[in-house]
Tab-separated table of N, CA and C in Angstrom:
chain	number	residue	atom	x	y	z
A	1	PHE	N	-72.494	53.756	127.175
A	1	PHE	CA	-71.336	54.612	126.331
A	1	PHE	C	-71.186	54.255	124.944
A	2	ALA	N	-71.555	53.129	124.496
A	2	ALA	CA	-71.248	52.646	123.321
A	2	ALA	C	-71.869	53.721	122.356
A	3	SER	N	-72.736	54.279	122.238
A	3	SER	CA	-73.249	55.290	121.211
A	3	SER	C	-72.926	56.610	121.496
A	4	CYS	N	-72.034	56.980	122.628
A	4	CYS	CA	-71.592	58.338	122.848
A	4	CYS	C	-70.365	58.598	121.863
A	5	SER	N	-70.336	60.040	121.707
A	5	SER	CA	-69.379	60.583	120.636
A	5	SER	C	-67.966	60.537	121.325
A	6	GLY	N	-67.197	60.322	120.375
A	6	GLY	CA	-65.621	60.265	120.934
A	6	GLY	C	-65.275	61.587	121.756
A	7	ASP	N	-65.625	62.613	121.354
A	7	ASP	CA	-65.505	63.703	122.322
A	7	ASP	C	-65.853	63.659	123.441
A	8	PHE	N	-67.148	63.211	123.631
A	8	PHE	CA	-67.526	62.803	125.064
A	8	PHE	C	-66.628	61.957	125.917
A	9	ILE	N	-66.522	60.808	125.219
A	9	ILE	CA	-65.701	59.904	125.967
A	9	ILE	C	-64.291	60.213	126.430
A	10	ALA	N	-63.654	61.273	125.496
A	10	ALA	CA	-62.385	61.672	125.668
A	10	ALA	C	-62.477	62.705	126.984
A	11	ARG	N	-63.563	63.671	126.919
A	11	ARG	CA	-63.571	64.611	128.068
A	11	ARG	C	-63.820	63.699	129.270
A	12	LEU	N	-64.675	62.767	129.275
A	12	LEU	CA	-64.916	61.898	130.442
A	12	LEU	C	-63.527	61.176	130.953
A	13	CYS	N	-62.695	60.771	130.079
A	13	CYS	CA	-61.293	60.015	130.472
A	13	CYS	C	-60.361	61.121	130.953
A	14	MET	N	-60.600	62.271	130.589
A	14	MET	CA	-59.751	63.304	131.257
A	14	MET	C	-60.003	63.652	132.486
A	15	LEU	N	-61.135	63.414	133.254
A	15	LEU	CA	-61.807	63.426	134.457
A	15	LEU	C	-61.555	62.273	135.391
A	16	LEU	N	-61.165	61.020	134.929
A	16	LEU	CA	-60.951	59.835	135.790
A	16	LEU	C	-59.849	60.088	136.769
A	17	LYS	N	-60.115	59.786	137.877
A	17	LYS	CA	-59.022	59.808	138.858
A	17	LYS	C	-58.619	58.487	139.231
A	18	PRO	N	-57.313	58.345	139.249
A	18	PRO	CA	-56.840	56.977	139.522
A	18	PRO	C	-56.729	56.882	141.233
A	19	MET	N	-56.994	55.512	141.580
A	19	MET	CA	-57.206	55.295	142.946
A	19	MET	C	-56.515	53.892	143.204
A	20	ILE	N	-55.894	53.766	144.109
A	20	ILE	CA	-55.220	52.210	144.483
A	20	ILE	C	-56.069	51.822	145.831
A	21	TYR	N	-56.677	50.577	145.857
A	21	TYR	CA	-57.102	49.724	147.080
A	21	TYR	C	-56.035	48.596	147.494
A	22	LEU	N	-56.279	48.549	148.708
A	22	LEU	CA	-55.344	47.303	149.142
A	22	LEU	C	-56.418	46.268	149.401
A	23	PRO	N	-55.764	45.019	149.442
A	23	PRO	CA	-56.524	43.746	149.790
A	23	PRO	C	-57.297	43.916	151.179
A	24	GLY	N	-58.688	43.769	150.994
A	24	GLY	CA	-59.404	43.903	152.287
A	24	GLY	C	-60.316	45.200	152.425
A	25	ASP	N	-59.702	46.350	151.531
A	25	ASP	CA	-60.344	47.766	151.706
A	25	ASP	C	-61.933	47.680	151.095
A	26	ASN	N	-62.889	48.187	151.501
A	26	ASN	CA	-64.127	48.305	151.213
A	26	ASN	C	-63.983	49.530	150.229
A	27	ILE	N	-64.354	49.389	148.937
A	27	ILE	CA	-64.380	50.240	148.021
A	27	ILE	C	-65.754	51.182	148.074
A	28	THR	N	-66.926	50.401	148.333
A	28	THR	CA	-68.137	51.024	148.685
A	28	THR	C	-68.831	50.243	149.815
A	29	ASN	N	-69.573	50.655	150.568
A	29	ASN	CA	-70.295	50.064	151.636
A	29	ASN	C	-71.798	50.123	151.450
A	30	ILE	N	-72.321	49.232	152.078
A	30	ILE	CA	-73.992	48.970	151.900
A	30	ILE	C	-74.617	50.406	152.662
A	31	GLY	N	-75.411	50.927	152.014
A	31	GLY	CA	-76.073	52.240	152.646
A	31	GLY	C	-75.510	53.426	152.329
A	32	GLN	N	-74.172	53.563	151.859
A	32	GLN	CA	-73.384	54.754	151.537
A	32	GLN	C	-73.968	55.307	150.085
A	33	LEU	N	-74.145	56.553	150.251
A	33	LEU	CA	-74.410	57.179	149.035
A	33	LEU	C	-73.716	56.998	147.705
A	34	ALA	N	-74.236	56.516	146.573
A	34	ALA	CA	-73.577	56.043	145.505
A	34	ALA	C	-73.076	57.422	144.710
A	35	THR	N	-71.756	57.782	144.307
A	35	THR	CA	-71.671	59.111	143.844
A	35	THR	C	-70.484	58.962	142.673
A	36	GLU	N	-70.070	57.441	142.598
A	36	GLU	CA	-68.884	57.253	141.717
A	36	GLU	C	-69.099	56.198	140.793
A	37	LEU	N	-68.531	56.147	139.631
A	37	LEU	CA	-68.413	54.883	139.066
A	37	LEU	C	-67.088	54.376	138.937
A	38	TYR	N	-66.734	53.241	138.997
A	38	TYR	CA	-65.616	52.443	139.177
A	38	TYR	C	-65.078	51.636	138.107
A	39	PHE	N	-63.987	51.721	137.646
A	39	PHE	CA	-63.389	51.000	136.412
A	39	PHE	C	-62.128	50.281	136.981
A	40	ILE	N	-62.206	48.941	136.787
A	40	ILE	CA	-60.952	48.273	137.529
A	40	ILE	C	-59.930	48.012	136.478
A	41	LYS	N	-58.826	48.740	136.511
A	41	LYS	CA	-57.749	48.658	135.727
A	41	LYS	C	-56.835	47.340	135.718
A	42	LYS	N	-56.616	47.076	136.991
A	42	LYS	CA	-56.095	45.808	137.472
A	42	LYS	C	-56.359	45.362	139.005
A	43	GLY	N	-56.656	44.115	138.887
A	43	GLY	CA	-56.995	43.715	140.354
A	43	GLY	C	-58.290	42.700	140.378
A	44	LEU	N	-58.770	42.421	141.679
A	44	LEU	CA	-60.062	41.747	141.761
A	44	LEU	C	-60.820	42.261	142.885
A	45	VAL	N	-62.183	42.447	142.597
A	45	VAL	CA	-62.925	43.041	143.504
A	45	VAL	C	-63.958	42.136	143.534
A	46	THR	N	-64.473	41.930	145.090
A	46	THR	CA	-65.553	41.193	145.468
A	46	THR	C	-66.899	41.951	145.735
A	47	ILE	N	-67.815	41.568	145.186
A	47	ILE	CA	-69.231	42.095	145.518
A	47	ILE	C	-69.842	41.363	146.438
A	48	LEU	N	-70.282	41.870	147.669
A	48	LEU	CA	-70.787	41.224	148.726
A	48	LEU	C	-72.032	41.672	149.236
A	49	THR	N	-72.877	40.611	149.638
A	49	THR	CA	-74.132	40.971	150.088
A	49	THR	C	-74.255	41.542	151.480
A	50	ILE	N	-75.316	41.922	152.077
A	50	ILE	CA	-75.435	42.278	153.371
A	50	ILE	C	-74.972	41.269	154.514
A	51	ARG	N	-74.967	40.032	154.006
A	51	ARG	CA	-74.708	38.816	154.897
A	51	ARG	C	-73.130	38.379	154.751
A	52	ASP	N	-72.349	39.447	153.979
A	52	ASP	CA	-70.941	39.255	153.552
A	52	ASP	C	-70.693	37.940	152.870
A	53	GLU	N	-71.848	37.517	152.286
A	53	GLU	CA	-71.559	36.400	151.039
A	53	GLU	C	-71.292	36.950	149.770
A	54	THR	N	-70.225	36.303	149.336
A	54	THR	CA	-69.738	36.409	147.846
A	54	THR	C	-70.931	36.655	146.745
A	55	MET	N	-71.362	37.726	146.105
A	55	MET	CA	-72.316	37.604	144.837
A	55	MET	C	-71.635	37.504	143.765
A	56	GLN	N	-70.431	38.241	143.447
A	56	GLN	CA	-69.901	38.238	142.321
A	56	GLN	C	-68.432	38.538	142.350
A	57	GLU	N	-67.610	38.204	141.340
A	57	GLU	CA	-66.119	38.876	141.438
A	57	GLU	C	-65.903	39.488	140.148
A	58	LEU	N	-65.279	40.649	140.331
A	58	LEU	CA	-64.944	41.515	139.110
A	58	LEU	C	-63.532	41.574	139.006
A	59	LYS	N	-62.880	41.414	137.659
A	59	LYS	CA	-61.497	41.688	137.413
A	59	LYS	C	-61.070	42.526	136.522
A	60	SER	N	-60.091	42.726	136.110
A	60	SER	CA	-59.566	43.847	135.195
A	60	SER	C	-60.352	43.907	134.074
A	61	GLY	N	-60.830	45.287	133.765
A	61	GLY	CA	-61.476	45.489	132.481
A	61	GLY	C	-63.153	45.758	132.991
A	62	ALA	N	-63.518	45.455	134.260
A	62	ALA	CA	-64.938	45.357	134.591
A	62	ALA	C	-64.999	46.686	135.112
A	63	TYR	N	-66.390	47.093	135.568
A	63	TYR	CA	-66.655	48.438	136.063
A	63	TYR	C	-67.928	48.013	136.772
A	64	PHE	N	-68.284	49.038	137.901
A	64	PHE	CA	-69.326	48.991	138.853
A	64	PHE	C	-69.814	50.333	139.147
A	65	GLY	N	-70.946	50.492	139.878
A	65	GLY	CA	-71.333	51.711	140.319
A	65	GLY	C	-71.937	52.679	139.347
A	66	ASP	N	-72.506	52.005	138.097
A	66	ASP	CA	-73.071	52.960	137.145
A	66	ASP	C	-74.407	53.426	137.403
A	67	SER	N	-75.052	53.129	138.314
A	67	SER	CA	-76.142	53.388	138.759
A	67	SER	C	-76.098	55.074	139.522
A	68	ALA	N	-74.976	55.198	140.108
A	68	ALA	CA	-74.643	56.421	140.537
A	68	ALA	C	-74.948	57.697	139.756
A	69	LEU	N	-74.652	57.290	138.341
A	69	LEU	CA	-74.472	58.126	137.419
A	69	LEU	C	-76.108	58.653	136.792
A	70	LEU	N	-76.836	57.655	136.958
A	70	LEU	CA	-78.109	57.745	136.545
A	70	LEU	C	-79.203	58.298	137.827
A	71	ASP	N	-78.977	58.058	138.917
A	71	ASP	CA	-79.956	58.397	139.883
A	71	ASP	C	-79.178	58.501	141.301
A	72	LYS	N	-79.739	59.412	142.109
A	72	LYS	CA	-79.292	59.301	143.632
A	72	LYS	C	-79.790	58.241	144.124
A	73	THR	N	-78.795	57.328	144.677
A	73	THR	CA	-79.139	56.196	145.317
A	73	THR	C	-78.135	55.764	146.198
A	74	ARG	N	-78.429	54.687	147.096
A	74	ARG	CA	-77.501	53.965	147.941
A	74	ARG	C	-77.068	52.788	147.667
A	75	HIS	N	-75.685	52.546	147.943
A	75	HIS	CA	-75.118	51.060	147.599
A	75	HIS	C	-75.773	50.095	148.210
A	76	GLU	N	-76.469	49.063	147.622
A	76	GLU	CA	-77.095	47.984	148.302
A	76	GLU	C	-76.290	46.724	148.379
A	77	LEU	N	-74.929	46.955	147.958
A	77	LEU	CA	-73.889	45.676	147.953
A	77	LEU	C	-72.573	46.393	148.277
A	78	CYS	N	-71.614	45.678	148.862
A	78	CYS	CA	-70.523	46.052	149.362
A	78	CYS	C	-69.464	45.799	148.277
A	79	ALA	N	-68.699	46.586	147.758
A	79	ALA	CA	-67.540	46.103	146.765
A	79	ALA	C	-66.204	46.153	147.748
A	80	ARG	N	-65.389	45.135	147.778
A	80	ARG	CA	-64.318	44.899	148.591
A	80	ARG	C	-63.046	44.417	147.490
A	81	ALA	N	-62.022	45.074	147.782
A	81	ALA	CA	-60.801	44.744	147.028
A	81	ALA	C	-60.362	43.451	147.647
A	82	SER	N	-60.010	42.455	146.746
A	82	SER	CA	-59.512	41.347	147.063
A	82	SER	C	-58.132	40.971	146.847
A	83	SER	N	-57.628	42.027	146.214
A	83	SER	CA	-56.267	42.113	145.750
A	83	SER	C	-55.787	43.576	145.675
A	84	PHE	N	-54.589	43.781	145.384
A	84	PHE	CA	-54.151	45.155	145.155
A	84	PHE	C	-55.031	45.573	143.883
A	85	CYS	N	-55.596	46.696	143.934
A	85	CYS	CA	-56.607	47.183	142.855
A	85	CYS	C	-56.136	48.477	142.371
A	86	ASP	N	-55.586	48.614	141.171
A	86	ASP	CA	-55.545	49.907	140.344
A	86	ASP	C	-56.910	50.085	139.733
A	87	MET	N	-57.382	51.416	140.001
A	87	MET	CA	-58.765	51.769	139.705
A	87	MET	C	-58.880	52.933	139.055
A	88	TYR	N	-59.603	53.385	138.235
A	88	TYR	CA	-60.104	54.792	137.837
A	88	TYR	C	-61.441	55.194	138.386
A	89	VAL	N	-61.897	56.200	138.768
A	89	VAL	CA	-63.069	56.690	139.301
A	89	VAL	C	-63.609	57.838	138.695
A	90	LEU	N	-64.720	57.909	138.330
A	90	LEU	CA	-65.526	58.915	137.729
A	90	LEU	C	-66.552	59.510	138.588
A	91	THR	N	-66.422	60.563	139.060
A	91	THR	CA	-67.613	61.104	140.026
A	91	THR	C	-68.900	61.525	139.108
A	92	ALA	N	-69.994	61.312	139.953
A	92	ALA	CA	-71.309	61.773	139.363
A	92	ALA	C	-71.370	63.003	138.887
A	93	ARG	N	-70.714	63.858	139.772
A	93	ARG	CA	-70.741	65.330	139.332
A	93	ARG	C	-69.939	65.657	138.414
A	94	ASP	N	-68.760	65.147	138.200
A	94	ASP	CA	-68.022	65.538	136.902
A	94	ASP	C	-68.641	64.773	135.613
A	95	PHE	N	-69.474	63.792	135.718
A	95	PHE	CA	-70.187	63.140	134.573
A	95	PHE	C	-71.231	64.186	134.335
A	96	HIS	N	-72.031	64.850	135.013
A	96	HIS	CA	-73.142	65.585	134.978
A	96	HIS	C	-72.582	66.923	134.186
A	97	ARG	N	-71.518	67.354	134.904
A	97	ARG	CA	-71.083	68.662	134.373
A	97	ARG	C	-70.690	68.471	132.842
A	98	THR	N	-70.115	67.514	132.652
A	98	THR	CA	-69.789	67.157	131.382
A	98	THR	C	-70.991	66.815	130.258
A	99	LEU	N	-71.879	66.237	130.783
A	99	LEU	CA	-73.051	65.955	130.082
A	99	LEU	C	-73.846	67.199	129.777
A	100	ALA	N	-73.807	68.404	130.459
A	100	ALA	CA	-74.458	69.367	130.167
A	100	ALA	C	-74.045	70.046	128.910
A	101	SER	N	-72.715	69.696	128.390
A	101	SER	CA	-71.936	70.394	127.244
A	101	SER	C	-72.330	69.375	125.905
A	102	PHE	N	-72.969	68.277	125.929
A	102	PHE	CA	-73.332	67.327	125.134
A	102	PHE	C	-74.681	66.836	125.074
A	103	PRO	N	-75.571	67.712	124.156
A	103	PRO	CA	-77.025	67.533	124.096
A	103	PRO	C	-77.326	66.246	123.750
A	104	ALA	N	-76.813	65.591	122.722
A	104	ALA	CA	-77.113	64.137	122.268
A	104	ALA	C	-77.011	63.224	123.330
A	105	GLU	N	-75.866	63.329	124.108
A	105	GLU	CA	-75.661	62.213	125.020
A	105	GLU	C	-76.469	62.619	126.217
A	106	ARG	N	-76.713	63.735	126.559
A	106	ARG	CA	-77.808	64.026	127.538
A	106	ARG	C	-79.021	63.214	127.411
A	107	GLU	N	-79.500	63.591	126.146
A	107	GLU	CA	-80.825	62.741	125.566
A	107	GLU	C	-80.691	61.296	125.833
A	108	HIS	N	-79.653	60.815	125.452
A	108	HIS	CA	-79.389	59.248	125.718
A	108	HIS	C	-79.569	59.035	126.990
A	109	PHE	N	-78.912	59.710	127.998
A	109	PHE	CA	-78.690	59.221	129.345
A	109	PHE	C	-80.222	59.638	130.340
A	110	ASP	N	-80.869	60.710	129.807
A	110	ASP	CA	-82.244	60.990	130.262
A	110	ASP	C	-82.889	59.780	129.948
A	111	GLU	N	-82.929	59.334	128.697
A	111	GLU	CA	-83.738	58.106	128.422
A	111	GLU	C	-83.306	56.885	129.104
A	112	ALA	N	-81.890	56.492	129.490
A	112	ALA	CA	-81.536	55.440	130.390
A	112	ALA	C	-82.084	55.618	131.796
A	113	LEU	N	-82.110	56.927	132.381
A	113	LEU	CA	-82.616	57.337	133.590
A	113	LEU	C	-84.026	57.064	133.727
A	114	GLY	N	-84.908	57.205	132.609
A	114	GLY	CA	-86.381	56.665	132.675
A	114	GLY	C	-86.366	55.347	132.888
A	115	ARG	N	-85.643	54.568	132.217
A	115	ARG	CA	-85.754	52.981	131.930
A	115	ARG	C	-85.055	52.766	133.531
A	116	HIS	N	-84.154	53.109	134.093
A	116	HIS	CA	-83.763	52.846	135.166
A	116	HIS	C	-84.539	52.977	136.501
A	117	GLN	N	-85.295	54.204	136.250
A	117	GLN	CA	-86.136	54.731	137.451
A	117	GLN	C	-87.468	53.664	137.236
A	118	HIS	N	-88.069	53.287	135.974
A	118	HIS	CA	-88.960	52.496	135.884
A	118	HIS	C	-88.639	51.060	136.438
A	119	ARG	N	-87.528	50.545	136.347
A	119	ARG	CA	-87.166	49.270	136.574
A	119	ARG	C	-87.081	49.196	138.050
A	120	HIS	N	-86.872	50.291	138.695
A	120	HIS	CA	-86.610	49.986	140.259
A	120	HIS	C	-88.128	50.625	141.106
A	121	VAL	N	-89.048	50.994	140.435
A	121	VAL	CA	-90.342	51.349	140.966
A	121	VAL	C	-91.136	50.073	140.987
A	122	PRO	N	-91.626	49.487	141.888
A	122	PRO	CA	-92.423	48.432	142.037
A	122	PRO	C	-93.832	48.713	141.381
A	123	ALA	N	-94.383	47.859	140.545
A	123	ALA	CA	-95.553	48.095	140.014
A	123	ALA	C	-96.788	47.751	141.108
A	124	VAL	N	-97.653	48.813	141.589
A	124	VAL	CA	-98.520	48.538	142.501
A	124	VAL	C	-99.969	48.792	142.033
A	125	GLU	N	-100.979	47.784	142.182
A	125	GLU	CA	-102.108	47.844	141.625
A	125	GLU	C	-102.985	48.412	142.938
A	126	PRO	N	-104.058	49.269	142.580
A	126	PRO	CA	-104.780	49.875	143.641
A	126	PRO	C	-105.622	48.508	144.119
A	127	PRO	N	-105.964	48.300	145.397
A	127	PRO	CA	-106.757	47.237	145.977
A	127	PRO	C	-108.101	47.364	145.302
A	128	LYS	N	-108.696	46.284	144.993
A	128	LYS	CA	-110.019	46.146	144.511
A	128	LYS	C	-110.817	46.405	145.597
A	129	ARG	N	-112.109	47.118	145.166
A	129	ARG	CA	-113.003	47.385	146.190
A	129	ARG	C	-114.070	46.248	146.247
A	130	THR	N	-114.630	46.039	147.478
A	130	THR	CA	-115.679	45.093	147.521
A	130	THR	C	-117.025	45.776	147.187
A	131	LYS	N	-117.897	45.158	147.186
A	131	LYS	CA	-119.307	45.853	146.868
A	131	LYS	C	-119.621	46.666	147.926
A	132	ALA	N	-119.365	46.361	149.207
A	132	ALA	CA	-119.673	47.379	150.262
A	132	ALA	C	-118.605	48.635	149.999
A	133	GLN	N	-117.484	48.706	149.534
A	133	GLN	CA	-116.918	49.814	149.505
A	133	GLN	C	-117.186	50.393	148.170
A	134	GLN	N	-118.083	50.073	147.344
A	134	GLN	CA	-118.220	50.955	145.926
A	134	GLN	C	-119.076	52.068	146.448
A	135	PRO	N	-118.627	53.250	145.679
A	135	PRO	CA	-119.178	54.688	145.967
A	135	PRO	C	-120.602	54.463	145.661
A	136	LYS	N	-121.655	55.112	146.642
A	136	LYS	CA	-123.005	55.042	146.460
A	136	LYS	C	-123.547	56.020	145.618
A	137	LYS	N	-124.666	55.495	144.618
A	137	LYS	CA	-125.259	56.472	143.889
A	137	LYS	C	-126.275	57.392	144.705
A	138	LEU	N	-126.363	58.595	144.295
A	138	LEU	CA	-127.452	59.398	145.225
A	138	LEU	C	-128.779	59.789	144.313
């Protein structure tokens, strides 16, 4: 977002929805469709693995869920409120509707999407053929 115009950021800020989570509330669940970007205004959020182990703790000023804006994906981790949390939420739908009106930003995020998809696609080399599997010349 650092390279985005002030008008674009202002438009997104108008679309942020305030949300409150209580201690112990799951903000995201593993396997849930990722459709929102979360900004922590105040509070503590714990990121948990599938085994319910703490992977990271996020506090005021942090954000998570940005992959929801780049690609249709499912949450691989759980985000749980560890305290009372005041948050702002931006839906992927609102983000993409706004992006449609800002060509420079759309180009920037299209490039980011390409990098994001490339990072998540494992490189697979075709299996090497043995001499017996080589095509035969006629």
